[in-house]
Amino acid sequence: MEYCSHTLKNIIALKGPEFARQQPGEPMNAIEYFISCEIFKELLECVQYLHDLNEGVVLRDLRSDNILIAENGRNGRYIKLSNFGCAIDDDDYDSERVYGSQDFGSLADSGQGGGGSHSVHTNKADIYSVGVIAQELFDMDIHDPNPLQKYLSHELIDNFAKLFKVFVSMMVDVSGQTSTCAQVIGQYYDWSIDKDLSQSCVGRGLVIDKRRGNVLKLNSEFGIMSVRHGFQELSSRSTREVYGGDDVVRALRTIPDVLCLGTINTTESEGFDYAVLKSYFTSPAAQVFSKCVEVLDITDDNTVSDDNNLRNRYAKIWRDIYSSTCLMYGSGLNHRSGGWNPELMDTPDRYLRKTSDRVIQLLKMWRQSGKHVILITSSDADHTKLLMNYAFG
């Protein structure tokens, strides 16, 4: 038999923390949702394949811990169904055995457990099981009084609302006909997410709250992961009190990229309370801002009684730091403008380190063996040329 080192149960346990979701109560980001949709779709296709065989196979005991994940998928498919010991042929179907358990009690009580066509009843046990597994996969419970609460102000609310209806159709036979796997797959484009959208939802990094003197770290869904005032981290409770409103989320979603290397401007928009630091190149500005806020708080000595005036002072600090950043980096090496660019060009040894000979030899070995070695960077071309020539020769 083929050995598979992971089960779907393992993957479900790992994927939340892997995408910065620390606890079940937190909403998924777009990338985790996209991956979960692909897993769900492939699982549905596997079960449907067995149901469509000439002598349809009913698995009966389908669980997340007996769904295996292959390390090397074939044709882009990674899910393997296992534990066929409980599987039965359509002709061997025993409705009482299948629906007599507590899990399927609602179906048995409604008179669906006996009589009629086998092909209708046999599929329902597996479809119910897939519905249970899918709820585990998407961290959703149809019996929860408020299953969509954590997605109310989320961009995926419509997707989860449609997914909720899918789970209900798989597990609760309201209309007299439980959905088949094929029917759920047919609705894939309703509850799934576009691949391009999931790939574009990247993290916003650090955000400066110019009025409150805070530095925010956001996740890919504009959720606030941590907040620091100066160098002091705010508690979760304080963060919720300050940034818990929907107006804050809307404001964060409309932040202009006013401090980003490559698009840096000489003036800053005054109409926004927030500014973004999207690259490591500009991250020192956050350190300088935090230090200035810390010094201001210490030296203020309660002389500023008006909170609005204090907020204006934080904002003024940021304006000075922003202007200094623009002045320091200027418009690039090719113009030798700003304070840093000429200094780097004239004395690169003060700021750069030579690359280890072992690394250079490794790259040469790869190239000689026929491999293509490339560097992908968003840095300015002149800046990259200077650094690479100095570091690699």
XYZ file of N, CA and C in Angstrom, residues 117-379:
789
model
N -35.761 3.230 -3.156
C -34.590 2.875 -3.946
C -33.335 2.891 -3.105
N -32.508 1.869 -3.257
C -31.238 1.827 -2.525
C -30.336 2.977 -2.928
N -30.330 3.336 -4.220
C -29.387 4.335 -4.719
C -29.599 5.693 -4.060
N -30.845 5.954 -3.589
C -31.108 7.220 -2.903
C -30.549 7.176 -1.493
N -30.835 6.087 -0.786
C -30.479 6.018 0.627
C -28.989 5.796 0.848
N -28.369 4.983 0.057
C -26.976 4.641 0.332
C -26.071 5.852 0.267
N -26.337 6.753 -0.635
C -25.476 7.918 -0.779
C -25.587 8.870 0.403
N -26.734 8.905 1.062
C -26.984 9.917 2.077
C -26.071 9.785 3.287
N -25.711 8.560 3.645
C -24.827 8.377 4.799
C -23.489 9.046 4.564
N -22.919 8.830 3.380
C -21.620 9.434 3.062
C -21.724 10.944 2.911
N -22.813 11.412 2.317
C -22.987 12.853 2.130
C -23.076 13.544 3.488
N -23.777 12.909 4.411
C -23.863 13.444 5.774
C -22.460 13.526 6.385
N -21.672 12.462 6.217
C -20.321 12.441 6.774
C -19.448 13.527 6.168
N -19.560 13.720 4.851
C -18.781 14.771 4.195
C -19.194 16.140 4.739
N -20.486 16.316 5.021
C -20.949 17.564 5.610
C -20.347 17.813 6.974
N -20.238 16.752 7.782
C -19.608 16.874 9.107
C -18.142 17.259 8.971
N -17.439 16.587 8.055
C -16.017 16.862 7.837
C -15.819 18.283 7.319
N -16.701 18.718 6.417
C -16.579 20.063 5.852
C -16.748 21.137 6.913
N -17.658 20.908 7.858
C -17.815 21.869 8.954
C -16.548 21.958 9.792
N -15.896 20.819 9.983
C -14.615 20.798 10.686
C -13.554 21.541 9.884
N -13.571 21.343 8.573
C -12.584 21.968 7.690
C -12.719 23.486 7.679
N -13.969 23.985 7.668
C -14.214 25.432 7.587
C -14.492 26.049 8.953
N -14.357 25.248 10.018
C -14.567 25.756 11.372
C -15.947 26.408 11.494
N -16.969 25.638 11.126
C -18.340 26.141 11.157
C -19.254 25.044 11.696
N -20.276 25.447 12.445
C -21.219 24.494 13.020
C -22.635 24.969 12.697
N -23.394 24.176 11.928
C -24.731 24.605 11.525
C -25.686 24.642 12.713
N -25.314 24.009 13.828
C -26.163 24.031 15.022
C -25.836 25.214 15.928
N -24.797 25.973 15.569
C -24.457 27.179 16.326
C -25.553 28.222 16.119
N -26.036 28.873 17.200
C -27.084 29.893 17.039
C -26.665 31.050 16.135
N -25.374 31.401 16.141
C -24.858 32.488 15.299
C -23.624 32.011 14.529
N -23.806 31.117 13.566
C -22.651 30.505 12.891
C -21.838 31.486 12.055
N -22.430 32.612 11.634
C -21.735 33.560 10.759
C -21.311 34.822 11.497
N -21.389 34.812 12.815
C -21.126 36.017 13.601
C -19.743 36.605 13.326
N -18.721 35.761 13.278
C -17.353 36.277 13.121
C -17.057 36.781 11.715
N -17.996 36.569 10.771
C -17.789 37.033 9.396
C -18.725 38.178 9.006
N -19.413 38.793 9.976
C -20.407 39.807 9.656
C -19.812 40.996 8.913
N -18.607 41.433 9.315
C -17.962 42.571 8.650
C -16.774 42.116 7.813
N -16.846 40.876 7.339
C -15.734 40.251 6.624
C -16.040 40.213 5.128
N -14.991 40.294 4.304
C -15.212 40.294 2.854
C -15.715 38.953 2.338
N -15.599 37.883 3.121
C -16.043 36.561 2.695
C -17.418 36.198 3.248
N -18.145 37.167 3.777
C -19.440 36.861 4.394
C -20.393 36.187 3.415
N -20.439 36.637 2.169
C -21.345 36.029 1.188
C -20.959 34.587 0.892
N -19.657 34.316 0.812
C -19.186 32.951 0.552
C -19.572 32.019 1.692
N -19.375 32.468 2.924
C -19.692 31.615 4.071
C -21.203 31.436 4.222
N -21.977 32.455 3.866
C -23.435 32.313 3.933
C -23.916 31.235 2.954
N -23.350 31.217 1.754
C -23.713 30.199 0.763
C -23.218 28.818 1.192
N -22.032 28.792 1.791
C -21.472 27.525 2.271
C -22.334 26.948 3.388
N -22.842 27.815 4.247
C -23.727 27.376 5.328
C -24.953 26.663 4.765
N -25.542 27.229 3.719
C -26.712 26.602 3.090
C -26.353 25.250 2.479
N -25.133 25.147 1.942
C -24.679 23.876 1.384
C -24.612 22.814 2.475
N -24.053 23.174 3.631
C -23.932 22.214 4.730
C -25.311 21.768 5.210
N -26.230 22.707 5.300
C -27.594 22.364 5.726
C -28.226 21.391 4.738
N -28.015 21.634 3.436
C -28.610 20.755 2.418
C -28.007 19.368 2.444
N -26.779 19.238 2.929
C -26.133 17.934 2.993
C -26.522 17.151 4.240
N -26.936 17.865 5.302
C -27.108 17.203 6.593
C -28.542 17.205 7.100
N -29.346 18.129 6.627
C -30.725 18.197 7.078
C -31.635 18.122 5.861
N -32.398 17.056 5.776
C -33.254 16.843 4.613
C -34.572 17.606 4.808
N -34.611 18.859 4.353
C -35.784 19.703 4.545
C -36.809 19.478 3.446
N -36.333 19.388 2.222
C -37.243 19.318 1.078
C -37.558 17.894 0.652
N -37.018 16.924 1.358
C -37.253 15.540 0.978
C -36.175 14.972 0.090
N -35.157 15.758 -0.224
C -34.079 15.284 -1.089
C -32.761 15.926 -0.636
N -31.929 15.135 0.029
C -30.628 15.625 0.453
C -29.749 15.852 -0.771
N -28.939 16.920 -0.745
C -28.046 17.206 -1.871
C -27.066 16.061 -2.089
N -26.745 15.790 -3.333
C -25.703 14.830 -3.659
C -24.375 15.555 -3.759
N -23.278 14.790 -3.773
C -21.961 15.396 -3.936
C -21.872 16.138 -5.269
N -22.470 15.558 -6.306
C -22.433 16.189 -7.625
C -23.139 17.539 -7.607
N -24.251 17.636 -6.879
C -24.970 18.895 -6.802
C -24.174 19.963 -6.063
N -23.484 19.552 -5.006
C -22.652 20.507 -4.261
C -21.487 20.973 -5.124
N -20.881 20.045 -5.858
C -19.790 20.411 -6.764
C -20.299 21.373 -7.831
N -21.527 21.157 -8.297
C -22.109 22.034 -9.295
C -22.277 23.469 -8.816
N -22.330 23.649 -7.490
C -22.454 24.987 -6.909
C -21.091 25.570 -6.516
N -20.028 24.926 -6.967
C -18.669 25.299 -6.544
C -18.381 26.782 -6.737
N -18.769 27.330 -7.875
C -18.442 28.724 -8.171
C -19.286 29.705 -7.360
N -20.289 29.197 -6.656
C -21.075 30.060 -5.766
C -20.382 30.231 -4.418
N -19.892 29.109 -3.836
C -19.323 29.201 -2.492
C -17.801 29.284 -2.470
N -17.148 29.029 -3.602
C -15.687 29.074 -3.619
C -15.203 30.511 -3.808
N -13.889 30.671 -3.826
C -13.292 31.992 -3.996
C -12.362 31.953 -5.188
N -12.279 33.051 -5.902
C -11.424 33.113 -7.084
C -9.960 33.015 -6.688
N -9.205 32.227 -7.449
C -7.794 32.007 -7.130
C -7.003 33.315 -7.136
N -7.264 34.175 -8.111
C -6.527 35.434 -8.199
C -6.791 36.321 -6.997
N -8.053 36.295 -6.491
C -8.379 37.103 -5.322
C -7.620 36.618 -4.108
N -7.551 35.297 -3.924
C -6.845 34.767 -2.752
C -5.365 35.090 -2.814
N -4.789 35.126 -4.019
C -3.373 35.409 -4.134
C -3.065 36.894 -3.953
N -4.065 37.755 -4.190
C -3.822 39.183 -4.063
C -3.986 39.676 -2.633
N -4.564 38.846 -1.760
C -4.805 39.269 -0.380
C -3.552 39.063 0.460
N -2.572 39.903 0.253
C -1.324 39.799 0.999
C -1.390 40.741 2.179
N -0.527 40.511 3.191
C -0.535 41.322 4.390
C -0.143 42.769 4.127
N -0.696 43.689 4.913
C -0.379 45.109 4.783
C 0.805 45.500 5.647
N 1.329 44.610 6.459
C 2.520 44.929 7.248
C 2.232 45.907 8.371
N 3.132 46.905 8.545
C 3.011 47.865 9.631
C 2.227 49.095 9.196
N 1.391 49.578 10.110
C 0.587 50.773 9.860
C 0.809 51.759 11.000
N 1.013 53.016 10.652
C 1.190 54.065 11.628
C -0.151 54.740 11.894
N -0.576 54.759 13.157
C -1.738 55.545 13.565
C -1.208 56.904 14.001
N -1.296 57.855 13.097
C -0.641 59.150 13.299
C -1.251 59.935 14.454
N -2.531 59.755 14.704
C -3.213 60.541 15.731
C -3.024 59.969 17.131
N -2.999 58.651 17.244
C -2.899 58.023 18.563
C -1.468 57.685 18.953
N -0.535 57.826 18.018
C 0.852 57.520 18.334
C 1.135 56.040 18.415
N 0.376 55.229 17.665
C 0.511 53.775 17.731
C 1.075 53.202 16.437
N 1.693 52.018 16.559
C 2.129 51.244 15.405
C 1.336 49.944 15.412
N 0.608 49.673 14.311
C -0.254 48.504 14.215
C 0.362 47.482 13.280
N 0.213 46.221 13.641
C 0.587 45.120 12.748
C -0.695 44.436 12.305
N -0.927 44.399 10.965
C -2.164 43.852 10.420
C -1.942 42.487 9.779
N -3.017 41.690 9.743
C -2.963 40.460 8.954
C -3.531 40.731 7.565
N -3.666 39.697 6.748
C -4.068 39.873 5.351
C -5.500 40.343 5.191
N -6.317 40.225 6.251
C -7.710 40.661 6.183
C -7.912 41.987 6.893
N -6.828 42.731 7.122
C -6.858 44.022 7.794
C -7.255 43.893 9.261
N -7.174 42.680 9.793
C -7.379 42.509 11.221
C -6.127 42.926 11.980
N -6.306 43.478 13.164
C -5.178 43.986 13.950
C -4.605 42.855 14.794
N -3.345 42.503 14.542
C -2.685 41.427 15.268
C -2.033 41.936 16.555
N -1.457 43.134 16.519
C -0.844 43.719 17.708
C -0.745 45.219 17.545
N -0.684 45.934 18.679
C -0.582 47.394 18.691
C 0.457 47.800 19.726
N 1.312 48.731 19.349
C 2.293 49.278 20.295
C 2.154 50.791 20.349
N 2.146 51.310 21.573
C 2.215 52.759 21.783
C 3.616 53.039 22.300
N 4.406 53.746 21.489
C 5.831 53.786 21.795
C 6.373 52.382 21.625
N 7.004 51.855 22.664
C 7.483 50.463 22.613
C 6.694 49.569 23.563
N 5.567 50.076 24.056
C 4.734 49.318 24.980
C 3.575 48.689 24.219
N 3.458 47.361 24.279
C 2.376 46.676 23.574
C 1.072 46.802 24.334
N -0.003 47.142 23.627
C -1.317 47.258 24.240
C -1.896 45.872 24.503
N -2.670 45.760 25.569
C -3.343 44.497 25.866
C -4.451 44.253 24.853
N -4.917 43.010 24.777
C -6.009 42.676 23.847
C -7.258 43.489 24.164
N -7.511 43.687 25.437
C -8.698 44.455 25.840
C -8.586 45.906 25.401
N -7.418 46.512 25.632
C -7.220 47.905 25.221
C -7.311 48.048 23.708
N -6.769 47.056 22.980
C -6.836 47.093 21.519
C -8.271 47.070 21.039
N -9.099 46.214 21.648
C -10.513 46.141 21.259
C -11.235 47.443 21.575
N -10.915 48.048 22.721
C -11.570 49.298 23.098
C -11.256 50.427 22.121
N -10.015 50.450 21.625
C -9.594 51.534 20.743
C -9.960 51.267 19.294
N -9.786 49.990 18.841
C -9.915 49.684 17.416
C -11.022 48.686 17.112
N -11.959 48.536 18.006
C -12.977 47.498 17.818
C -14.112 47.863 16.893
N -14.245 49.128 16.501
C -15.384 49.537 15.687
C -15.219 49.250 14.216
N -16.337 49.131 13.507
C -16.311 48.884 12.065
C -15.706 50.051 11.303
N -15.818 51.279 11.873
C -15.269 52.442 11.187
C -13.763 52.354 11.056
N -13.118 51.717 12.040
C -11.668 51.536 11.980
C -11.302 50.580 10.858
N -12.048 49.484 10.731
C -11.790 48.515 9.666
C -11.943 49.179 8.302
N -12.996 49.972 8.142
C -13.198 50.657 6.865
C -12.059 51.627 6.575
N -11.602 52.322 7.623
C -10.498 53.270 7.433
C -9.216 52.549 7.031
N -8.951 51.400 7.644
C -7.735 50.645 7.330
C -7.773 50.115 5.907
N -8.974 49.803 5.401
C -9.092 49.270 4.046
C -8.859 50.335 2.977
N -8.912 51.615 3.377
C -8.754 52.684 2.391
C -7.454 53.455 2.580
N -6.483 52.849 3.265
C -5.216 53.536 3.490
C -4.477 53.686 2.169
N -4.035 54.895 1.832
C -3.208 55.039 0.628
C -1.786 54.601 0.905
N -1.106 54.116 -0.109
C 0.279 53.682 0.065
C 1.191 54.907 0.028
N 1.187 55.661 1.123
C 1.878 56.945 1.134
C 3.334 56.833 1.556
N 3.716 55.697 2.081
C 5.116 55.552 2.463
C 5.622 54.191 2.005
N 5.890 54.094 0.736
C 6.323 52.828 0.154
C 7.464 53.098 -0.804
N 8.598 52.441 -0.600
C 9.755 52.652 -1.467
C 9.381 52.381 -2.921
N 9.720 53.334 -3.787
C 9.370 53.198 -5.187
C 8.208 54.090 -5.562
N 7.345 54.405 -4.566
C 6.236 55.328 -4.832
C 6.236 56.431 -3.787
N 7.397 56.693 -3.198
C 7.470 57.655 -2.103
C 7.279 59.079 -2.642
N 6.466 59.846 -1.966
C 6.141 61.200 -2.391
C 6.774 62.222 -1.460
N 6.819 63.442 -1.898
C 7.399 64.488 -1.064
C 6.383 65.125 -0.144
N 5.109 64.869 -0.378
C 4.066 65.364 0.514
C 3.168 64.209 0.902
N 2.536 64.332 2.068
C 1.687 63.262 2.571
C 0.248 63.725 2.628
N -0.676 62.821 2.352
C -2.092 63.161 2.422
C -2.494 63.426 3.861
N -3.078 64.577 4.117
C -3.493 64.945 5.464
C -4.867 64.372 5.806
N -5.552 63.818 4.843
C -6.914 63.369 5.068
C -7.031 61.991 5.694
N -5.914 61.348 6.014
C -5.941 59.996 6.557
C -5.212 59.960 7.896
N -5.768 59.223 8.839
C -5.131 59.077 10.147
C -4.100 57.967 10.161
N -4.010 57.212 9.071
C -3.117 56.065 9.025
C -2.155 56.172 7.843
N -0.974 55.581 8.000
C 0.008 55.511 6.917
C 0.611 54.109 6.909
N 0.943 53.608 5.724
C 1.420 52.234 5.561
C 2.924 52.194 5.341
N 3.591 51.231 5.982
C 4.995 50.940 5.698
C 5.021 49.553 5.080
N 5.120 49.482 3.772
C 4.938 48.207 3.079
C 6.235 47.460 2.819
N 7.388 48.098 3.064
C 8.638 47.410 2.764
C 9.577 47.503 3.956
N 10.514 46.562 4.018
C 11.524 46.597 5.074
C 12.387 47.852 4.957
N 12.460 48.395 3.765
C 13.299 49.560 3.516
C 12.860 50.744 4.375
N 11.550 50.875 4.571
C 11.034 52.005 5.326
C 10.677 51.660 6.771
N 10.919 50.408 7.186
C 10.548 50.010 8.544
C 11.280 50.793 9.637
N 12.513 51.319 9.416
C 13.126 52.147 10.472
C 12.277 53.342 10.865
N 11.427 53.818 9.946
C 10.565 54.957 10.285
C 9.644 54.623 11.448
N 9.208 53.354 11.545
C 8.342 52.945 12.660
C 9.107 52.997 13.978
N 10.369 52.584 13.946
C 11.194 52.625 15.158
C 11.404 54.068 15.623
N 11.700 54.950 14.683
C 11.921 56.351 15.024
C 10.640 56.972 15.581
N 9.507 56.669 14.949
C 8.225 57.194 15.406
C 7.925 56.719 16.827
N 8.130 55.422 17.084
C 7.856 54.874 18.417
C 8.738 55.532 19.474
N 9.997 55.748 19.143
C 10.907 56.382 20.095
C 10.488 57.825 20.376
N 10.089 58.542 19.329
C 9.654 59.929 19.510
C 8.387 59.999 20.358
N 7.446 59.081 20.141
C 6.225 59.029 20.945
C 6.562 58.761 22.402
N 7.476 57.839 22.615
C 7.887 57.497 23.972
C 8.509 58.703 24.683
N 9.382 59.405 23.981
C 10.025 60.598 24.550
C 8.990 61.689 24.822
N 8.072 61.883 23.889
C 7.040 62.898 24.064
C 6.182 62.609 25.285
N 5.802 61.324 25.460
C 4.966 60.960 26.604
C 5.687 61.209 27.924
N 6.993 60.980 27.946
C 7.766 61.153 29.178
C 7.982 62.635 29.504
N 8.343 63.411 28.481
C 8.700 64.821 28.696
C 7.496 65.737 28.735
N 6.333 65.206 28.372
C 5.141 66.045 28.331
C 4.775 66.575 29.713
N 4.923 65.699 30.703
C 4.719 66.093 32.102
C 3.360 66.764 32.317
N 2.359 66.196 31.649
C 0.976 66.651 31.797
C 0.757 68.103 31.377
N 1.665 68.657 30.609
C 1.479 70.042 30.159
C 0.451 70.136 29.051
N 0.208 69.049 28.370
C -0.805 69.025 27.313
C -2.045 68.344 27.871
N -3.005 69.119 28.288
C -4.208 68.558 28.905
C -5.250 68.160 27.880
N -5.223 68.802 26.727
C -6.213 68.528 25.682
C -5.762 67.334 24.858
N -6.596 66.298 24.834
C -6.234 65.083 24.100
C -6.064 65.357 22.618
N -6.865 66.263 22.061
C -6.739 66.596 20.643
C -5.383 67.221 20.334
N -4.904 68.079 21.240
C -3.589 68.681 21.032
C -2.487 67.643 21.058
N -2.639 66.647 21.982
C -1.644 65.585 22.049
C -1.648 64.774 20.768
N -2.839 64.493 20.250
C -2.938 63.742 18.995
C -2.326 64.525 17.843
N -2.523 65.826 17.856
C -1.915 66.645 16.815
C -0.393 66.619 16.905
N 0.124 66.504 18.128
C 1.579 66.452 18.289
C 2.138 65.132 17.754
N 1.411 64.033 17.994
C 1.825 62.752 17.403
C 1.839 62.856 15.884
N 0.777 63.443 15.326
C 0.681 63.574 13.868
C 1.813 64.437 13.325
N 2.171 65.512 14.061
C 3.258 66.375 13.613
C 4.591 65.628 13.624
N 4.786 64.802 14.649
C 5.992 63.963 14.690
C 6.073 63.114 13.426
N 4.940 62.502 13.068
C 4.948 61.642 11.887
C 5.242 62.430 10.627
N 4.687 63.626 10.510
C 4.962 64.441 9.321
C 6.448 64.736 9.191
N 7.080 65.013 10.333
C 8.528 65.289 10.307
C 9.313 64.046 9.892
N 8.932 62.894 10.441
C 9.632 61.648 10.103
C 9.417 61.309 8.641
N 8.190 61.506 8.155
C 7.895 61.222 6.749
C 8.737 62.105 5.833
N 8.783 63.412 6.147
C 9.575 64.337 5.329
C 11.056 63.969 5.378
N 11.521 63.570 6.555
C 12.924 63.178 6.692
C 13.234 61.937 5.871
N 12.280 60.985 5.842
C 12.474 59.771 5.054
C 12.571 60.101 3.571
N 11.685 60.979 3.117
C 11.728 61.392 1.711
C 13.047 62.080 1.383
N 13.497 62.954 2.294
C 14.738 63.681 2.069
C 15.937 62.741 2.093
N 15.897 61.767 3.011
C 17.037 60.860 3.166
C 17.242 59.994 1.922
N 16.144 59.444 1.375
C 16.276 58.518 0.253
C 16.188 59.199 -1.099
N 15.667 60.422 -1.139
C 15.636 61.166 -2.391
C 14.951 60.401 -3.501
N 15.466 60.534 -4.717
C 14.832 59.910 -5.877
C 15.674 58.808 -6.476
N 16.640 58.274 -5.748
C 17.375 57.112 -6.233
C 18.850 57.373 -6.442
N 19.595 56.277 -6.625
C 21.042 56.363 -6.795
C 21.432 57.109 -8.060
N 20.624 56.942 -9.098
C 21.013 57.528 -10.384
C 21.051 59.056 -10.333
N 20.348 59.636 -9.364
C 20.375 61.102 -9.233
C 21.320 61.547 -8.113
N 21.883 60.589 -7.385
C 22.758 60.907 -6.245
C 22.103 61.947 -5.334
N 20.808 61.781 -5.116
C 20.086 62.738 -4.286
C 19.826 62.150 -2.910
N 19.448 63.021 -1.966
C 19.190 62.571 -0.613
C 20.474 62.415 0.175
N 20.329 62.114 1.459
C 21.508 61.982 2.309
C 22.139 60.604 2.283
N 21.318 59.596 1.971
C 21.813 58.219 2.091
C 22.417 57.696 0.798
N 21.829 58.010 -0.325
C 22.283 57.448 -1.600
C 23.737 57.793 -1.931
N 24.148 59.065 -1.874
C 25.555 59.371 -2.156
C 26.505 58.717 -1.154
N 26.063 58.650 0.085
C 26.906 58.033 1.122
C 27.124 56.557 0.827
N 26.080 55.870 0.393
C 26.197 54.450 0.061
C 27.114 54.240 -1.147
N 26.983 55.092 -2.153
C 27.793 54.941 -3.365
C 29.269 55.226 -3.102
N 29.557 56.207 -2.244
C 30.944 56.599 -1.996
C 31.648 55.671 -1.011
N 30.914 55.143 -0.046
C 31.538 54.289 0.979
C 30.680 53.045 1.227
N 30.542 52.177 0.217
C 29.681 50.997 0.399
C 30.194 50.050 1.482
N 31.522 50.070 1.744
C 32.070 49.164 2.743
C 31.554 49.466 4.151
N 31.051 50.672 4.358
C 30.518 51.016 5.674
C 29.158 50.379 5.915
N 28.455 50.000 4.853
C 27.075 49.544 4.977
C 26.829 48.135 4.451
N 27.758 47.616 3.650
C 27.535 46.318 3.005
C 28.591 45.316 3.420
N 28.234 44.061 3.330
C 29.164 42.970 3.630
C 29.398 42.153 2.368
N 30.621 41.673 2.205
C 30.944 40.783 1.105
C 30.262 39.439 1.320
N 29.840 38.835 0.221
C 29.198 37.520 0.303
C 30.234 36.440 0.560
N 29.864 35.460 1.354
C 30.762 34.349 1.659
C 31.197 33.631 0.379
N 32.473 33.237 0.312
C 32.976 32.487 -0.843
C 32.209 31.182 -1.037
N 31.741 30.599 0.057
C 31.008 29.326 -0.033
C 29.689 29.522 -0.789
N 29.038 30.664 -0.558
C 27.794 30.943 -1.271
C 28.069 31.149 -2.760
N 29.113 31.897 -3.061
C 29.455 32.155 -4.460
C 29.807 30.861 -5.176
N 30.573 30.003 -4.529
C 30.935 28.717 -5.129
C 29.705 27.846 -5.351
N 28.753 27.904 -4.424
C 27.516 27.132 -4.568
C 26.728 27.602 -5.793
N 26.626 28.920 -5.963
C 25.898 29.461 -7.111
C 26.582 29.086 -8.418
N 27.920 29.123 -8.429
C 28.667 28.721 -9.621
C 28.442 27.256 -9.945
N 28.427 26.428 -8.907
C 28.220 24.992 -9.103
C 26.835 24.735 -9.708
N 25.832 25.441 -9.197
C 24.479 25.288 -9.748
C 24.449 25.689 -11.222
N 25.079 26.802 -11.526
C 25.056 27.294 -12.902
C 25.789 26.329 -13.832
N 26.911 25.789 -13.375
C 27.679 24.840 -14.195
C 26.919 23.541 -14.420
N 26.041 23.196 -13.493
C 25.257 21.962 -13.630
C 24.021 22.158 -14.506
N 23.853 23.369 -15.044
C 22.751 23.625 -15.955
C 21.543 24.301 -15.340
N 21.623 24.624 -14.032
C 20.497 25.294 -13.382
C 20.533 26.795 -13.675
N 19.361 27.386 -13.742
C 19.252 28.828 -13.956
C 19.114 29.516 -12.598
N 20.038 30.386 -12.276
C 20.036 31.082 -10.996
C 19.676 32.541 -11.244
N 18.597 32.994 -10.636
C 18.151 34.370 -10.850
C 17.863 35.033 -9.510
N 17.886 36.359 -9.520
C 17.513 37.148 -8.352
C 16.266 37.945 -8.707
N 15.240 37.826 -7.864
C 14.017 38.599 -8.073
C 13.894 39.589 -6.928
N 13.811 40.867 -7.254
C 13.733 41.903 -6.228
C 12.896 43.068 -6.727
N 12.317 43.795 -5.792
C 11.564 45.006 -6.143
C 12.415 46.253 -5.991
N 13.693 46.091 -5.688
C 14.576 47.232 -5.483
C 14.868 47.951 -6.801
